[in-house]
PDB file of C-alpha atoms in Angstrom:
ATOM      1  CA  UNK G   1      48.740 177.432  54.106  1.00  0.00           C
ATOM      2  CA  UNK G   2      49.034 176.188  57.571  1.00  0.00           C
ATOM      3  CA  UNK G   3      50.836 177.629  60.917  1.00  0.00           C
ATOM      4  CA  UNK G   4      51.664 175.473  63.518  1.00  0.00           C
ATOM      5  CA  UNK G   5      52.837 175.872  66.517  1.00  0.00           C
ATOM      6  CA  UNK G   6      54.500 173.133  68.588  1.00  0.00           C
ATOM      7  CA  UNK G   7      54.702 173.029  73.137  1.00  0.00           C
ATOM      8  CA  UNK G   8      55.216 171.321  75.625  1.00  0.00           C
ATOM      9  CA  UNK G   9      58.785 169.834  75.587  1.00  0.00           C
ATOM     10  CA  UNK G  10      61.112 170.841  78.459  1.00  0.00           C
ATOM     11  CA  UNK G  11      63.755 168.293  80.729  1.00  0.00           C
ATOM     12  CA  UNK G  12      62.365 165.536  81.765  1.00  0.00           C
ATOM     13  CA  UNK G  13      64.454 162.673  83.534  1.00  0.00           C
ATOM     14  CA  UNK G  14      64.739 159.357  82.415  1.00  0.00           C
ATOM     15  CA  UNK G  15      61.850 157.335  82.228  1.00  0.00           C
ATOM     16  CA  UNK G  16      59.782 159.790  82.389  1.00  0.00           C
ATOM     17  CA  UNK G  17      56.675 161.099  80.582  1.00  0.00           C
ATOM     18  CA  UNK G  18      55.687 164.092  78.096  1.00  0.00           C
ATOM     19  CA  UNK G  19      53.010 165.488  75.700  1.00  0.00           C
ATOM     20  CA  UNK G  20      53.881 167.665  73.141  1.00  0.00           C
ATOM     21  CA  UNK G  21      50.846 169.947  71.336  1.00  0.00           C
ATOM     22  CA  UNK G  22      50.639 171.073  68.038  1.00  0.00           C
ATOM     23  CA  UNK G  23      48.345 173.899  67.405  1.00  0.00           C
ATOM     24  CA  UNK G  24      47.231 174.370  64.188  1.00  0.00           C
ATOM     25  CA  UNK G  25      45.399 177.173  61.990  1.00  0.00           C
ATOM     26  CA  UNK G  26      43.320 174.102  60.139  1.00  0.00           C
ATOM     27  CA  UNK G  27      43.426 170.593  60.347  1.00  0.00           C
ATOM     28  CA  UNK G  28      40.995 169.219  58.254  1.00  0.00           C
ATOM     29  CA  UNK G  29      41.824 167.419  55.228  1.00  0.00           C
ATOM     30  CA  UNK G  30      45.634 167.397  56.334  1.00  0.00           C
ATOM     31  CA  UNK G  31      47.900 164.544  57.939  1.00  0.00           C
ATOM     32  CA  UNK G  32      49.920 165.535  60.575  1.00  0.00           C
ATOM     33  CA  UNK G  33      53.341 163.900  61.444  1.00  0.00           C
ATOM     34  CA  UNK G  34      55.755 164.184  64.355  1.00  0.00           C
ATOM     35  CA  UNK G  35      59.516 164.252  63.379  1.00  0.00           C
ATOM     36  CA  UNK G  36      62.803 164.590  65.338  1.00  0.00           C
ATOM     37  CA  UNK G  37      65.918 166.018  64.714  1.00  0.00           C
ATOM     38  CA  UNK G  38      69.298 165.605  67.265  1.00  0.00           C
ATOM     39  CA  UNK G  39      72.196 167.346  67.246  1.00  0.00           C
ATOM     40  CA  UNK G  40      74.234 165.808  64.225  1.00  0.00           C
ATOM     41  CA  UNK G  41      71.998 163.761  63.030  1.00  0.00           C
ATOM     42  CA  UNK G  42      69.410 164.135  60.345  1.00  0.00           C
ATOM     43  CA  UNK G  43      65.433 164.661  61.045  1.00  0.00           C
ATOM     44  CA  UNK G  44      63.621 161.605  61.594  1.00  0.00           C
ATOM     45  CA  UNK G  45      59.850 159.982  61.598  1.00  0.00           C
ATOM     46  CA  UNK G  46      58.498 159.903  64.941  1.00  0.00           C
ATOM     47  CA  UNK G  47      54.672 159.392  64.476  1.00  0.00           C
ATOM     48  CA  UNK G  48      51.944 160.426  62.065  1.00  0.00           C
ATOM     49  CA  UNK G  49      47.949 160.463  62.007  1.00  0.00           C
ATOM     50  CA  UNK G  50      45.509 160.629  59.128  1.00  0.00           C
ATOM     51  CA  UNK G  51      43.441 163.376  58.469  1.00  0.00           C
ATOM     52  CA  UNK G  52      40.265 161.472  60.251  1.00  0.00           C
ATOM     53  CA  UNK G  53      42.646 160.403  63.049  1.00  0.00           C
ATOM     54  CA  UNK G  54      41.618 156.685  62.223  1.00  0.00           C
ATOM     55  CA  UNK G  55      45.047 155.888  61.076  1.00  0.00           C
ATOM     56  CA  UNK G  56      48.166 156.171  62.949  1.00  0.00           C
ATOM     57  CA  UNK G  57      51.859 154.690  62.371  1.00  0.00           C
ATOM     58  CA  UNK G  58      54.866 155.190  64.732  1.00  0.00           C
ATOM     59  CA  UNK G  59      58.353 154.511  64.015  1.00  0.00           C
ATOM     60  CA  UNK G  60      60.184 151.381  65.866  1.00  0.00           C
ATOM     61  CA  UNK G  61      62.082 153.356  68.224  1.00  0.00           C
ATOM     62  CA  UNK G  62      58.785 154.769  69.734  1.00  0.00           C
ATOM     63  CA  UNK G  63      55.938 152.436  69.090  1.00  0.00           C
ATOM     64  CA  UNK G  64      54.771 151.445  72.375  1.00  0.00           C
ATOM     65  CA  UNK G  65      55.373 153.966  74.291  1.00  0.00           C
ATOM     66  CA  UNK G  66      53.800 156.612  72.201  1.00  0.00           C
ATOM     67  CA  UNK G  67      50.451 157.754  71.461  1.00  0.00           C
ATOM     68  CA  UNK G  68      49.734 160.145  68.141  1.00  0.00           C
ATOM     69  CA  UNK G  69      46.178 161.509  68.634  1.00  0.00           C
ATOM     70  CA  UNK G  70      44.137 164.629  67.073  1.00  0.00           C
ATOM     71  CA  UNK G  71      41.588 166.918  67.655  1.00  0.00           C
ATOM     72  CA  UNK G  72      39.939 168.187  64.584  1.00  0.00           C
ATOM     73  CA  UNK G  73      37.572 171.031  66.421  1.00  0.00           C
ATOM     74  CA  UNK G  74      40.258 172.474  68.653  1.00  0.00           C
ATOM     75  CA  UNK G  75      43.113 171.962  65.463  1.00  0.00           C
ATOM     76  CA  UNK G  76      45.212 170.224  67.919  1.00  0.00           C
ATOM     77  CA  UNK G  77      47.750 167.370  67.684  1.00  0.00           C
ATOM     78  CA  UNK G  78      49.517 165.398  70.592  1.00  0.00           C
ATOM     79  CA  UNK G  79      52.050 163.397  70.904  1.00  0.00           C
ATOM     80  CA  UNK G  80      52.005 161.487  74.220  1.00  0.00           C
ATOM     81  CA  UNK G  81      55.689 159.566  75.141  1.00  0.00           C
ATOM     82  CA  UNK G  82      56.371 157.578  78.265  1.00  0.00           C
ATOM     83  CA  UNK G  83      59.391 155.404  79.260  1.00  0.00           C
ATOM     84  CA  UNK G  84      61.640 158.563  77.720  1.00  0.00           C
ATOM     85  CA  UNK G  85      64.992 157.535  77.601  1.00  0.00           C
ATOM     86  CA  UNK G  86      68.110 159.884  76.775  1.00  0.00           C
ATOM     87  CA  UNK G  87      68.365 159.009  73.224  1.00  0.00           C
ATOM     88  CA  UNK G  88      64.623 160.825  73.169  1.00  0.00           C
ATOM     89  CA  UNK G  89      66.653 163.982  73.287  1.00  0.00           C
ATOM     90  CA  UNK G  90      66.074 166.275  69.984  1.00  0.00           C
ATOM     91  CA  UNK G  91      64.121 168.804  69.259  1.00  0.00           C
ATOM     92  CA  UNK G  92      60.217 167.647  67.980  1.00  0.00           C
ATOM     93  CA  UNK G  93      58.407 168.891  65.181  1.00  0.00           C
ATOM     94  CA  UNK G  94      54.737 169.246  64.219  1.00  0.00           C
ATOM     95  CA  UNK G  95      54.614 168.820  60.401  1.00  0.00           C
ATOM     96  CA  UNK G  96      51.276 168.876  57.870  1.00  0.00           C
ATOM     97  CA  UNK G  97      50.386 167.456  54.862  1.00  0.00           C
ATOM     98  CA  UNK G  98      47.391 167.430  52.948  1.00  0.00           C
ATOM     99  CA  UNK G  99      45.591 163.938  53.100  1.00  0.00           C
ATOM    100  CA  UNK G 100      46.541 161.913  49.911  1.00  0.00           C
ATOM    101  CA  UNK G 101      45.167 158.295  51.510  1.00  0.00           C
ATOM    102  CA  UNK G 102      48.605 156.599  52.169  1.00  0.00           C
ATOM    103  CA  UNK G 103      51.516 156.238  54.652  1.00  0.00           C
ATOM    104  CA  UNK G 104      53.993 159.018  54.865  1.00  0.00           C
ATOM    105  CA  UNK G 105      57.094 158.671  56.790  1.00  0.00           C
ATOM    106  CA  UNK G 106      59.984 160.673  54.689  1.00  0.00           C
ATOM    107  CA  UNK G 107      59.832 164.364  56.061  1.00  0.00           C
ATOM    108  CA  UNK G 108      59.972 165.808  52.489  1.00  0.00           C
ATOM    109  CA  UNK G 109      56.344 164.517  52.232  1.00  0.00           C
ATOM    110  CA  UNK G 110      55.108 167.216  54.834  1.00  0.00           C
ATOM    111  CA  UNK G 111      54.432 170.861  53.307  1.00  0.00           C
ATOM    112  CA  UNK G 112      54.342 172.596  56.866  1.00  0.00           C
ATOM    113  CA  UNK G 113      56.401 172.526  59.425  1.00  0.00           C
ATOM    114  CA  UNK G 114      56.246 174.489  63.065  1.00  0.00           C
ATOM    115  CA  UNK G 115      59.560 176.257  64.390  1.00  0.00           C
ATOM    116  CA  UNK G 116      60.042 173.011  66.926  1.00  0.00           C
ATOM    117  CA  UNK G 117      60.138 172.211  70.629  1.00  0.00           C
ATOM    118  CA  UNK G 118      62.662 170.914  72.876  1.00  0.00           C
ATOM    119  CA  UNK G 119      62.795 167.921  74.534  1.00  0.00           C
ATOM    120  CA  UNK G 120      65.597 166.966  76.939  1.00  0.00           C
ATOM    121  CA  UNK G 121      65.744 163.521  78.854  1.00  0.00           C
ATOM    122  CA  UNK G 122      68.261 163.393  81.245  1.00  0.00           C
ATOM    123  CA  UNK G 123      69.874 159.807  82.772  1.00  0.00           C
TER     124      UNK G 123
END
């Protein structure tokens, strides 16, 4: 089992910058993903990081602009976005999985999931 806990969304105008945090009950072994989900639409891949924090992948829509990084002592996970634009808008999720070795970007590959944080980007 693992909790998490996701922070650090909030409004945020356009072109603007944010770091969401993940706090976790354990990280080792697990890969940790960032997902979205807006209002109508269905949740979607954002970011994810192995379990060493070697790896990382980022969806089109964000690569660039956004960092995925890890702390395995403090069982932390960030997700660092600049250049927000409104279509950022959606709430963000901190998901786990334990580390299998391979890309996952579908979010019924994640076991855990945290309750979600807002983020609002305003034009």
């Amino acid at each position: 089992q693992v909790q998490l806990e996701e922070s650090g969304g909030g409004l945020v105008q356009a072109g603007g910058s944010l770091r969401l945090s993940c706090a976790a009950s354990r990280l080792t072994f697990y890969d940790m993903g960032w997902f979205r989900q807006a209002p109508g639409k269905e949740r979607e891949f954002v970011a994810a990081v192995s379990g060493s924090g070697g790896i990382t992948y980022y969806a089109d829509s964000v690569k660039g602009r956004s960092t995925i990084s890890r702390d395995n002592v403090e069982n932390m996970v960030y997700l660092e976005m600049n250049s927000l634009k409104p279509e950022d808008t959606a709430i963000y999720y901190c998901a786990a999985a334990p580390s299998l070795g391979r890309r996952r970007v579908r979010a019924d590959e994640y076991a855990y999931w945290g309750q979600g944080t807002q983020v609002t980007v305003s034009s």
